[in-house]
CSV table of C-alpha atoms and ligand atoms in Angstrom, one decimal:
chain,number,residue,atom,x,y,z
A,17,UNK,CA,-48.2,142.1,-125.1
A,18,UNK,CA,-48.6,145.6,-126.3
A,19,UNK,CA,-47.2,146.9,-129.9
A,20,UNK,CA,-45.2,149.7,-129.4
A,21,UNK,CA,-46.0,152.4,-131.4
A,22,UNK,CA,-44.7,156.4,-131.5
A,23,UNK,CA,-48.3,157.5,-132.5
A,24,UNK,CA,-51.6,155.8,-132.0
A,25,UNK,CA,-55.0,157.9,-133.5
A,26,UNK,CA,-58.3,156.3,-131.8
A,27,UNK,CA,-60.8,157.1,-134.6
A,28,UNK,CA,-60.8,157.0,-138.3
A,29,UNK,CA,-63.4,159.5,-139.4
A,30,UNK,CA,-62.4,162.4,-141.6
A,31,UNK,CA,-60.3,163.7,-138.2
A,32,UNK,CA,-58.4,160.7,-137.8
A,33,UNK,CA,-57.9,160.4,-141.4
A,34,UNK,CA,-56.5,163.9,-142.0
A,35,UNK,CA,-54.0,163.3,-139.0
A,36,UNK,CA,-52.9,160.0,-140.6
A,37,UNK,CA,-52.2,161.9,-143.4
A,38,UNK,CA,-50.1,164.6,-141.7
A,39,UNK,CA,-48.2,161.1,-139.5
A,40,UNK,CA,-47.4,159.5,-142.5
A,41,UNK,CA,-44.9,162.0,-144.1
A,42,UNK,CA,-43.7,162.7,-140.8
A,43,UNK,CA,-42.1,159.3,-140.9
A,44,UNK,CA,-43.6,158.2,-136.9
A,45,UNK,CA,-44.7,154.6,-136.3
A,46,UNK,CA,-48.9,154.8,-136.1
A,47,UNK,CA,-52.0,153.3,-136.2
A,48,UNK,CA,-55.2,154.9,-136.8
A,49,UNK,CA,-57.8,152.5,-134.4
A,50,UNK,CA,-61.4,152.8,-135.9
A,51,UNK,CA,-64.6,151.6,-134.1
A,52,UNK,CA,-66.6,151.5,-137.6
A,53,UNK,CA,-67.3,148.5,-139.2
A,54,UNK,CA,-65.9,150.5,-142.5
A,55,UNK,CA,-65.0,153.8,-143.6
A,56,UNK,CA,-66.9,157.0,-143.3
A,57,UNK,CA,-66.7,157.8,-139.9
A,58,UNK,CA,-70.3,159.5,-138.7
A,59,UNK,CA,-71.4,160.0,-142.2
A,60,UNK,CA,-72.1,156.2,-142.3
A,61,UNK,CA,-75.0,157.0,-139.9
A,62,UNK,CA,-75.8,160.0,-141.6
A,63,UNK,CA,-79.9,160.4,-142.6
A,64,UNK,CA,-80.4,158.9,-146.3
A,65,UNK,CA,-81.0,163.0,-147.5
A,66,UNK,CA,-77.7,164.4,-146.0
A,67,UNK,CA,-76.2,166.5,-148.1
A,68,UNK,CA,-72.9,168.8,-147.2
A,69,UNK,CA,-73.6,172.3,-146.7
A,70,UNK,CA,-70.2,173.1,-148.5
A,71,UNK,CA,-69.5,172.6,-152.0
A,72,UNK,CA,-66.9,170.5,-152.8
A,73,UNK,CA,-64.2,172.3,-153.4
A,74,UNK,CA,-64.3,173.8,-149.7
A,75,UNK,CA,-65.1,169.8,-148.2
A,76,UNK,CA,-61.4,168.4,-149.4
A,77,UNK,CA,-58.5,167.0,-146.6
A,78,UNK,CA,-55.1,167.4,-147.0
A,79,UNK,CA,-53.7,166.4,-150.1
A,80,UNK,CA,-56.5,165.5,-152.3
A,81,UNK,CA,-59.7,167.6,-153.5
A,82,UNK,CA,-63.2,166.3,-153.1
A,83,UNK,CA,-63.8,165.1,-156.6
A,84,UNK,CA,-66.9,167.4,-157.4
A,85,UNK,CA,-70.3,165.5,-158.4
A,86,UNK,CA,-71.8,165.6,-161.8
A,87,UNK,CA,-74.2,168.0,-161.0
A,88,UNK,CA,-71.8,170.8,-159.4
A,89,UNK,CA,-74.4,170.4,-156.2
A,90,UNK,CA,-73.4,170.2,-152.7
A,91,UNK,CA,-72.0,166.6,-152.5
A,92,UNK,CA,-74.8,164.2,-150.5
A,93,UNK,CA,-73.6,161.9,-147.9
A,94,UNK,CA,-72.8,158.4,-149.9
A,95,UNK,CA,-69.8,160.8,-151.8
A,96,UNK,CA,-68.9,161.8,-149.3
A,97,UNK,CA,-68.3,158.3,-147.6
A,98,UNK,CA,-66.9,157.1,-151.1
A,99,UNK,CA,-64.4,159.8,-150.2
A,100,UNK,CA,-63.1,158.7,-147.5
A,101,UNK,CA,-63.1,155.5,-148.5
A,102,UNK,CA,-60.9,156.4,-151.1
A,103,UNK,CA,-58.8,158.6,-149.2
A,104,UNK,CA,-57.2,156.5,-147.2
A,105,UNK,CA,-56.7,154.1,-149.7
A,106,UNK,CA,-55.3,155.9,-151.3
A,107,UNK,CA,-52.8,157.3,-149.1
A,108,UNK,CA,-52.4,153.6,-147.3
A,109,UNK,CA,-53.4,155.1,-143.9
A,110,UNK,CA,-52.7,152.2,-141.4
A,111,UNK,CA,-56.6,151.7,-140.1
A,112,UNK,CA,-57.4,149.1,-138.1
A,113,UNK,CA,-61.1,148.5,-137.7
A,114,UNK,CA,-63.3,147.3,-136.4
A,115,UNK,CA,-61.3,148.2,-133.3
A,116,UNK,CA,-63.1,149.8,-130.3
A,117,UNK,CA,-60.8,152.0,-127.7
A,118,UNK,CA,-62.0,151.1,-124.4
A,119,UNK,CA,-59.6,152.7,-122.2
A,120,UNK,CA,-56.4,154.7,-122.1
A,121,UNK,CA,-54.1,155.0,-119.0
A,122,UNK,CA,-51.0,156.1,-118.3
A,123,UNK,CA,-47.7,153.4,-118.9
A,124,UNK,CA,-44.2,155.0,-117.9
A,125,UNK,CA,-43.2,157.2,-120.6
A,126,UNK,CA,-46.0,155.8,-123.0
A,127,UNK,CA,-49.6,156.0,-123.2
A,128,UNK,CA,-51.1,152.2,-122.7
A,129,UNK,CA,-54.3,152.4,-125.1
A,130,UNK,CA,-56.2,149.1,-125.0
A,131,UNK,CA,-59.1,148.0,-127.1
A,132,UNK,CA,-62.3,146.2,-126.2
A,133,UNK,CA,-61.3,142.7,-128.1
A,134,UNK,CA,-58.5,142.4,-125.7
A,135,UNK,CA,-55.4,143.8,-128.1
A,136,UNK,CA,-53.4,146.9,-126.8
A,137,UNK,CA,-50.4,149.3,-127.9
A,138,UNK,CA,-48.3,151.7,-126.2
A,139,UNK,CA,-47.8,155.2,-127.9
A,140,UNK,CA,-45.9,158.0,-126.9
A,141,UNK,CA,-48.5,160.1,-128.6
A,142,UNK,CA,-52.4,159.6,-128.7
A,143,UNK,CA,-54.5,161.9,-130.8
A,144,UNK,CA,-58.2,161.2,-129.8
A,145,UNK,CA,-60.5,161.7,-133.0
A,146,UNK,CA,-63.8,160.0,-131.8
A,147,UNK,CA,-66.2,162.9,-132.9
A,148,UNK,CA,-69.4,162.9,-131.2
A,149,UNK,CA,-72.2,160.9,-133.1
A,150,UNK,CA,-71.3,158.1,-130.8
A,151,UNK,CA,-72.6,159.9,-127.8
A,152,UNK,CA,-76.0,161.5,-128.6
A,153,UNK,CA,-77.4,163.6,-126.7
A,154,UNK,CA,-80.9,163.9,-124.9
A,155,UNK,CA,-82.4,166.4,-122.5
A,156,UNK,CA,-83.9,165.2,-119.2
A,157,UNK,CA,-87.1,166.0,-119.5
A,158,UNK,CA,-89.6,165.3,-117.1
A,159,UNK,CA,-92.0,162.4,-117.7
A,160,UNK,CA,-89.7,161.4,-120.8
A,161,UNK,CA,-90.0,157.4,-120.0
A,162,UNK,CA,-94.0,157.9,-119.2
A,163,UNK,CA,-94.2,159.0,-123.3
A,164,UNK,CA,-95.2,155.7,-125.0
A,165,UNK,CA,-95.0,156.7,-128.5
A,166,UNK,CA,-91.6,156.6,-131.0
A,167,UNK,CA,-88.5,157.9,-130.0
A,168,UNK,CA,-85.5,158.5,-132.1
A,169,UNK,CA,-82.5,160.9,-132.3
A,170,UNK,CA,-81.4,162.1,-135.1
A,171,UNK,CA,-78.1,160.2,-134.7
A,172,UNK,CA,-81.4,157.1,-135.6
A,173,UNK,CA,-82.9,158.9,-137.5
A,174,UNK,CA,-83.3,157.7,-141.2
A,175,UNK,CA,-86.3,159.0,-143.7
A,176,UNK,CA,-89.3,160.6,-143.5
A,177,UNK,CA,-91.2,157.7,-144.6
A,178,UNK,CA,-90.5,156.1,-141.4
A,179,UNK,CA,-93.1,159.0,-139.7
A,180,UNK,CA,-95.5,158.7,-142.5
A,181,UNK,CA,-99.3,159.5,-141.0
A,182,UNK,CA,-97.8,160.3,-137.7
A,183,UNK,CA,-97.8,163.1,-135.0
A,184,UNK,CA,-94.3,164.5,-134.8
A,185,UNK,CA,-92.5,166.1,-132.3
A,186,UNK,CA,-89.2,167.7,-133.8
A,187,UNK,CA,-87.4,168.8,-131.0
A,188,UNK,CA,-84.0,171.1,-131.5
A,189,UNK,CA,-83.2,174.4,-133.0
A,190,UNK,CA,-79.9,173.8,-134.5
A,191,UNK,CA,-79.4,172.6,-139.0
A,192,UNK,CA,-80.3,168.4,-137.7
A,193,UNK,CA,-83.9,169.8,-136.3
A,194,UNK,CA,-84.4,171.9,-139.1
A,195,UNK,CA,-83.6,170.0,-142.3
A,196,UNK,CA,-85.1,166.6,-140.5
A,197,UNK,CA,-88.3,168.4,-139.9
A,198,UNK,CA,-88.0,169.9,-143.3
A,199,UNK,CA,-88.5,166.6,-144.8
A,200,UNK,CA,-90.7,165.2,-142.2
A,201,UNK,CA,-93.2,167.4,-142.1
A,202,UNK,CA,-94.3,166.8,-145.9
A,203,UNK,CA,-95.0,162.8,-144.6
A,204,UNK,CA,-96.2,163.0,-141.2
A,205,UNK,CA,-100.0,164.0,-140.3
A,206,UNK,CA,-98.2,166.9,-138.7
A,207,UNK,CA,-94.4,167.9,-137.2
A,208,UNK,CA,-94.3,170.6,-134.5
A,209,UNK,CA,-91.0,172.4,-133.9
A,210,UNK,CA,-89.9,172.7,-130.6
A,211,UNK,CA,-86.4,174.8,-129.5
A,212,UNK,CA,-84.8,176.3,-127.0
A,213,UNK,CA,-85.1,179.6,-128.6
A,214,UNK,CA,-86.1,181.4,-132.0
A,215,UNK,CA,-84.0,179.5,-134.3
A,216,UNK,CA,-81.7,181.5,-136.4
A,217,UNK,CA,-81.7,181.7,-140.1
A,218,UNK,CA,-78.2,182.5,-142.1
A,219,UNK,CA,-78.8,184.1,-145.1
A,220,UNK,CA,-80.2,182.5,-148.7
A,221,UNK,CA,-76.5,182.7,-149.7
A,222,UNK,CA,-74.4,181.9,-146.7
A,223,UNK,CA,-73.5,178.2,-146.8
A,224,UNK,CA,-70.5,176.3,-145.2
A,225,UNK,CA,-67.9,178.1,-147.0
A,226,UNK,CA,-68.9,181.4,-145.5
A,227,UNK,CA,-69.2,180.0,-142.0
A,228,UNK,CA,-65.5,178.2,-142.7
A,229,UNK,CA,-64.0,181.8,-144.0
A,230,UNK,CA,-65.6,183.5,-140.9
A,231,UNK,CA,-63.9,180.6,-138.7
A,232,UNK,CA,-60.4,181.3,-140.5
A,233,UNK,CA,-60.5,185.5,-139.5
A,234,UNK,CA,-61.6,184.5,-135.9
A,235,UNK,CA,-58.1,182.4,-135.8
A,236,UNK,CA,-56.2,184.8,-138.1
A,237,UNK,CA,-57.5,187.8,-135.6
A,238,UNK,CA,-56.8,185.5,-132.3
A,239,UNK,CA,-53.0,184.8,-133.4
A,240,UNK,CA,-52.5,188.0,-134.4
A,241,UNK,CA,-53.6,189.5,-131.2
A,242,UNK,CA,-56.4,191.8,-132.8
A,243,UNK,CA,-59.9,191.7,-131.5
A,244,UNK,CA,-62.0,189.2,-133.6
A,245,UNK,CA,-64.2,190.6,-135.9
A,246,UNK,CA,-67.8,190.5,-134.7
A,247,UNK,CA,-69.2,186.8,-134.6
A,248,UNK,CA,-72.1,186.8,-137.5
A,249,UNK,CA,-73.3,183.1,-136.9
A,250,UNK,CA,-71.7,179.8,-136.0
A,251,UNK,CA,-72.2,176.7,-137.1
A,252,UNK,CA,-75.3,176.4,-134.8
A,253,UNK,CA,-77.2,178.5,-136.6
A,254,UNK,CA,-79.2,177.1,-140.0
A,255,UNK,CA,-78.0,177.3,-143.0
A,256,UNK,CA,-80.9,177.5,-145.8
A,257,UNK,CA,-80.6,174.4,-148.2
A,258,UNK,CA,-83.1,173.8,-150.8
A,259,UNK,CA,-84.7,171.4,-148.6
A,260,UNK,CA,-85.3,174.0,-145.5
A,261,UNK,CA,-85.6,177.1,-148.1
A,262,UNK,CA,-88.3,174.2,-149.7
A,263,UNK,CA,-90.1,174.4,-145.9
A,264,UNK,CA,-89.9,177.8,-145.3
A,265,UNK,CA,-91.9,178.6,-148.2
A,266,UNK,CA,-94.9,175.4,-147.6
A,267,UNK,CA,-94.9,177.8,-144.3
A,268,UNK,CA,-93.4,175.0,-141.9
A,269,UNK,CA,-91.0,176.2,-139.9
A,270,UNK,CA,-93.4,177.8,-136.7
A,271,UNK,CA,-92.1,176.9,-134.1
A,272,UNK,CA,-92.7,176.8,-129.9
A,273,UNK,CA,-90.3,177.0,-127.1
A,274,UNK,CA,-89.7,173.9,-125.0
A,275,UNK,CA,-92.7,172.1,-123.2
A,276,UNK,CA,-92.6,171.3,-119.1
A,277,UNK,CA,-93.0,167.8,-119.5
A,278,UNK,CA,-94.3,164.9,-121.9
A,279,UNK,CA,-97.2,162.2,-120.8
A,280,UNK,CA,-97.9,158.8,-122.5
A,281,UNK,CA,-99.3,160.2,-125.8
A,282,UNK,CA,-99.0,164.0,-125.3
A,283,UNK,CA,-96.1,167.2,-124.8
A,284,UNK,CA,-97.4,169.7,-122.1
A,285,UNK,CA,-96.2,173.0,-122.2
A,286,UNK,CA,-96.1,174.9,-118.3
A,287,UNK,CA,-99.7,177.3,-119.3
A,288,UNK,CA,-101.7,174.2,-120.2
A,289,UNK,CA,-101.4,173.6,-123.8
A,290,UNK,CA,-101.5,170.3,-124.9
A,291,UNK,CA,-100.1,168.4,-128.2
A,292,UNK,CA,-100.4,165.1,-128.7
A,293,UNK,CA,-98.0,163.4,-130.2
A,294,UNK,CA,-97.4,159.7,-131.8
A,295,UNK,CA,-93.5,160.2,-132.5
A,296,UNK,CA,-90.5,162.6,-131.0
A,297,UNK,CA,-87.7,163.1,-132.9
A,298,UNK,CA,-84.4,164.8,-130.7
A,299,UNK,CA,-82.5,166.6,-132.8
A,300,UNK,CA,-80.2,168.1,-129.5
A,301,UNK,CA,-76.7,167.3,-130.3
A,302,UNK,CA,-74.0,165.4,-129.4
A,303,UNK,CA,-71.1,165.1,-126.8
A,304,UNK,CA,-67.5,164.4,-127.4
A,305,UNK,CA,-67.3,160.4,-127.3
A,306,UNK,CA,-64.6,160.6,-124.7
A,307,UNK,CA,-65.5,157.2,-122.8
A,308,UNK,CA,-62.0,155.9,-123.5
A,309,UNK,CA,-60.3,159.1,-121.4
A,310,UNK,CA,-61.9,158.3,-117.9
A,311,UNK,CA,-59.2,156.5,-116.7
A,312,UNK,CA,-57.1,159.6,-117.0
A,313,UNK,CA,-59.2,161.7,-115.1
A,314,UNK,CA,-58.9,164.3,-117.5
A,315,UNK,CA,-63.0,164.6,-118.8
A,316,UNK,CA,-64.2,167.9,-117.3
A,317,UNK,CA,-68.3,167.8,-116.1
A,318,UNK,CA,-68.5,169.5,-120.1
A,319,UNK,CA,-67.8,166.6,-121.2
A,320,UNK,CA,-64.8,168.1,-122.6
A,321,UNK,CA,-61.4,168.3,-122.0
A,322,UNK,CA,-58.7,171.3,-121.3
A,323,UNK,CA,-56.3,171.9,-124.1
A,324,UNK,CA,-54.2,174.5,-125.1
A,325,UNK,CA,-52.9,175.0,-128.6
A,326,UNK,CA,-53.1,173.0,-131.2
A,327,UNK,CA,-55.8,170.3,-129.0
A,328,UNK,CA,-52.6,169.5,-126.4
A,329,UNK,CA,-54.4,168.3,-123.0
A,330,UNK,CA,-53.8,170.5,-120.5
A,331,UNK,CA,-52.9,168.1,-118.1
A,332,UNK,CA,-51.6,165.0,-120.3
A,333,UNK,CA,-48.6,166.0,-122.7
A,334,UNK,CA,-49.2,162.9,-124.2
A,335,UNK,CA,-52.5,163.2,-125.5
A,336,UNK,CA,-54.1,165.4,-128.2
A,337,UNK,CA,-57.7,166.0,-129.0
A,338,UNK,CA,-59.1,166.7,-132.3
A,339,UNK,CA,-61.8,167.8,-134.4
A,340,UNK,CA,-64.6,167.4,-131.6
A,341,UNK,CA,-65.7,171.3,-132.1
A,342,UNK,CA,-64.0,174.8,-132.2
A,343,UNK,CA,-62.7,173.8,-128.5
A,344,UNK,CA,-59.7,171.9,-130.6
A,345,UNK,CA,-59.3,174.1,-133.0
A,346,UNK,CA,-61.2,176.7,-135.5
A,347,UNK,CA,-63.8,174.6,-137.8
A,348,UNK,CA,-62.3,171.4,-136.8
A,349,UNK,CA,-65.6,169.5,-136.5
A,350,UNK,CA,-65.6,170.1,-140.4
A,351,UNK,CA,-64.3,168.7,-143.7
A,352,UNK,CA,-62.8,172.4,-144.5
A,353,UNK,CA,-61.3,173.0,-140.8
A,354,UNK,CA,-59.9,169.7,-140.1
A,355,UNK,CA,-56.8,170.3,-142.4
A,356,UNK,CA,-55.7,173.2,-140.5
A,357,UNK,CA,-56.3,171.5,-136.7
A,358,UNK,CA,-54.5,168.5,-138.1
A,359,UNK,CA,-51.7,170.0,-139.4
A,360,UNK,CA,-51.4,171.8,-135.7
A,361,UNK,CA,-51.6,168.6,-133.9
A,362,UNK,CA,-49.3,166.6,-135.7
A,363,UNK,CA,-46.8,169.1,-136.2
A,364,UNK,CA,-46.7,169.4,-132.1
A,365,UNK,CA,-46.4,165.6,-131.8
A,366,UNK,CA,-43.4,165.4,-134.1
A,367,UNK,CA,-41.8,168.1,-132.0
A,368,UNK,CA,-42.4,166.4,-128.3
A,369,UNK,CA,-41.2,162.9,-129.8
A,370,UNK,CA,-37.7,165.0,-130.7
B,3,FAD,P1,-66.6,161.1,-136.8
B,3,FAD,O1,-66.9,161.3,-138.2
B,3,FAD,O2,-67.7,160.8,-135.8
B,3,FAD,O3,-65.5,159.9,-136.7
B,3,FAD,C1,-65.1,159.3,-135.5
B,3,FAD,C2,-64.7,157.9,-135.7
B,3,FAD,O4,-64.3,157.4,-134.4
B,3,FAD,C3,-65.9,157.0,-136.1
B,3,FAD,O5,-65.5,156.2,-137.2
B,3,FAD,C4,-66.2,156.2,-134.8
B,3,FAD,O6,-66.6,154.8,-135.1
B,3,FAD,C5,-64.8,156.2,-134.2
B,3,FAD,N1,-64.8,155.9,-132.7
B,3,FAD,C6,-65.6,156.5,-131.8
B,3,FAD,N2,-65.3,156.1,-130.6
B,3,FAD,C7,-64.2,155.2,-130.7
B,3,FAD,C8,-63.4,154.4,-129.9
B,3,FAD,N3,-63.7,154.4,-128.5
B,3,FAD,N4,-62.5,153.7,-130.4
B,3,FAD,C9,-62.2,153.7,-131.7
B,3,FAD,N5,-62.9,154.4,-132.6
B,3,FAD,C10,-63.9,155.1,-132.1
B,3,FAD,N6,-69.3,168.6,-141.6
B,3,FAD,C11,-68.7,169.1,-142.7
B,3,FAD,O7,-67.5,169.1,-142.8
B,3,FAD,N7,-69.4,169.7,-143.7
B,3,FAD,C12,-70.8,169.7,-143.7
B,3,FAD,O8,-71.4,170.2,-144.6
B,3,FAD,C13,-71.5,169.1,-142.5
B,3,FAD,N8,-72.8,169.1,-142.5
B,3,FAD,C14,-73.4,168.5,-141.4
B,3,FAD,C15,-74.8,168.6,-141.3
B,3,FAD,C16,-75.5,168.1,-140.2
B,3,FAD,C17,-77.0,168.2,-140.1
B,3,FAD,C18,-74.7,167.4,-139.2
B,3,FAD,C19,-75.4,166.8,-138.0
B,3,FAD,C20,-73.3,167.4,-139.3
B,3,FAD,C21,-72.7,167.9,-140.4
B,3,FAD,N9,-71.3,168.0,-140.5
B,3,FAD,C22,-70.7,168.5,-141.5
B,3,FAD,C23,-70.4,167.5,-139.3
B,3,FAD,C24,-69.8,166.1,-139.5
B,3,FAD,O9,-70.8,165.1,-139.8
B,3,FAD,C25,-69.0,165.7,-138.3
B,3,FAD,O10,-68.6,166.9,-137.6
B,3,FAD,C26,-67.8,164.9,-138.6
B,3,FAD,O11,-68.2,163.7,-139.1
B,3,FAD,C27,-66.8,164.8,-137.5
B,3,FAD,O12,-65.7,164.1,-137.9
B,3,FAD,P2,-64.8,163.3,-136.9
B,3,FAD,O13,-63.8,162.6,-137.7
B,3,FAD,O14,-64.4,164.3,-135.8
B,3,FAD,O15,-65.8,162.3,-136.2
C-alpha cells in the first residue's frame, strides 16, 4: 500500500530542507525522503578542510540565521552540517531517512514515488532535491582503466595526508580542483594542475556573497525585462580563500591544459610530454542525481531536465526540480539562493493543489 500524501520532497539536503520549511506553513501533507544515513546532505561527504565561501550571515535558510562561529570566519563544513541538523529539528521537518528514491512514475492523478526498501507514497506534488554529489562526474579519457595508480574524485576525496610523498595529478579548473590541490600540493612529492582552460581568478575580495548579489540582479534584470547586467564570474570561477591565496603565493597554481591520454604510471599530453604520475585526483563536477526520474522519460541527454518557472517540469505538472544549479532557479545550488528557489516552488505547488 502506498501513503497518500499532497507533497512528497525526495532529498533532505539544505534544498529539501528549505522546501520543507516553505510546506510546513503551507499546511500540505509531506514527507521529505532522504538517502543519507543523517543530516547534512552533500556536506557530510564534504573534504575534512571545506570551508563556505560565504560568511554566515549570507549561508542562512528560511527562517533561521546561520549562527555565526566564534571566530567571525567563513563557517567550515562540520557547522555547517550541525546546522542542518538543527534546522530541521528544529522546525520538525518530516524526514525520513535513510530512504533511497528508486523510481517515480506516473499513478492517475498522483505521482507513485517508490523507495529502494520496498515502501512507496503517492503525491500529487514531487519536488526533486537530490543535488548532484551523488553522481560524480569523470571524463572519458582514453587509456583511463590502463592507469594503475590512485584514483579518486573529489566527491572521495578526504585530506592531503592521504597523497603524502606522491605524484599528483589534479585534474579540473573549477574552486574543488583549486582549493584540493591547494592543500595537496604542500604533502605530495608534487601536484600538477591540469584544466580545460586558464582557470579564472575572482578577485582577493569577491567571495560568495558577491557571486550571490550578482545572481540576484541577473533575476531582478530577467523579471523585469531589462538586459542583465554583464556576467562578471559565476560560480565556476575560483574564489581566493586563504588556502588558494596561501598557494598562489608558494607559486603553485601553474597549470597545463588537458593531456591525450593516461598510461599505467604516466599522463601523455598529444606533443610528447610525459608526467608520471602515482595518484589522479578529478575534480570535474557533478551531474544532477536524477536516477529516480527515468521512468518518466523526462531526463534530457544533459542530464537535466526542462522546467519553466519556478523548477516546474516542462512536461510533468506534477513534478518540480530544485536547487540542482542556476537551471532551477538563480543561486539555487547554494545556501544563500536556495531560499528564494524554494519559496518559488512551493508557492506553485500550493497553487496547482487548489
Ligand atoms: P545535497 O546537499 O547533495 O542534498 C541532496 C540529498 O538528497 C542528500 O542528502 C542525498 O543523500 C539525497 N538523495 C540523493 N539521491 C536520492 C534519492 N534517490 N532518494 C532520496 N534521497 C536522495 N554551497 C553554498 O551554499 N555555499 C558555499 O560556500 C559552497 N561552497 C562549496 C565549495 C565547494 C568546493 C563545493 C564542491 C561545493 C560548495 N557548495 C557551496 C555547494 C554545496 O555543497 C551544494 O551545492 C549543496 O550541498 C547542494 O544542496 P542540495 O540540497 O541541492 O543537494
Amino acid at each position: 500500500m502506498a501513503e497518500p500524501l499532497d507533497a512528497v520532497v525526495v532529498g533532505g539536503g539544505q534544498a529539501g530542507l528549505a522546501a520543507g520549511y516553505f510546506l510546513r506553513r503551507s499546511g500540505l501533507s509531506f514527507a521529505i525522503l532522504d538517502a543519507g544515513e543523517a543530516p547534512g546532505g552533500a556536506w557530510r561527504h564534504a573534504w575534512d578542510s571545506l570551508t563556505l565561501f560565504s560568511p554566515a550571515q549570507w549561508s542562512s535558510l528560511p527562517g533561521w540565521p546561520m549562527p555565526v562561529p566564534p571566530d567571525g570566519g567563513y563557517p567550515p563544513r562540520d557547522a555547517v552540517i550541525a546546522y542542518l541538523t538543527a534546522y530541521e529539528a528544529r522546525y520538525a521537518l518530516p524526514v525520513r531517512r535513510p530512504v533511497r528514491v528508486a523510481a517515480i512514475g506516473g499513478a492517475g492523478a498522483a505521482l507513485r514515488v517508490e523507495a529502494a526498501g520496498g515502501s512507496a507514497w503517492t503525491a500529487r506534488a514531487v519536488i526533486s532535491a537530490t543535488g548532484t554529489w551523488a553522481h560524480p562526474f569523470v571524463p572519458d579519457v582514453p587509456g583511463r582503466d590502463a592507469f594503475a595508480g590512485i584514483q579518486v574524485h573529489s566527491a572521495a576525496y578526504r585530506r592531503p595526508e592521504d597523497f603524502a610523498g606522491l605524484r599528483v595529478l589534479v585534474v579540473g579548473g573549477g574552486n574543488s580542483g583549486a582549493q584540493i590541490l591547494a592543500e595537496v600540493s604542500r604533502a605530495a612529492a608534487r601536484a600538477t594542475w591540469v584544466t580545460e582552460r586558464a582557470p579564472v581568478f575572482l578577485p582577493d575580495e569577491v567571495d560568495g556573497r558577491v557571486l550571490f548579489e550578482r545572481a540576484t540582479a541577473r533575476w531582478q534584470a530577467e523579471r523585469e525585462g531589462r538586459p542583465p547586467p554583464p556576467v562578471e564570474g559565476g560560480l565556476g570561477d575560483v574564489v581566493a580563500v586563504a588556502p588558494v591565496r596561501e598557494a598562489r603565493a608558494r607559486g603553485a597554481l601553474g597549470s597545463l591544459r588537458p593531456f591525450a591520454r593516461l598510461e599505467a604510471d604516466a599522463a601523455v599530453w598529444a606533443d610528447g610530454t610525459r608526467i608520471a604520475a602515482d595518484a589522479i585526483l578529478w575534480c570535474t563536477g557533478f551531474r544532477p542525481a536524477l536516477g529516480h526520474l527515468t521512468p518518466l522519460g523526462l531526463v534530457q541527454p544533459d542530464g537535466r531536465v526542462a522546467v519553466g518557472p519556478a523548477g516546474r517540469a516542462l512536461a510533468e505538472p506534477r513534478l518540480w526540480l530544485l536547487g540542482y544549479g542556476d537551471w532551477t532557479g538563480a543561486a539555487s545550488a547554494t545556501l544563500a539562493g536556495i531560499t528564494r528557489a524554494a519559496r518559488n516552488a512551493v508557492q506553485q505547488v500550493v497553487q496547482a493543489l487548489g
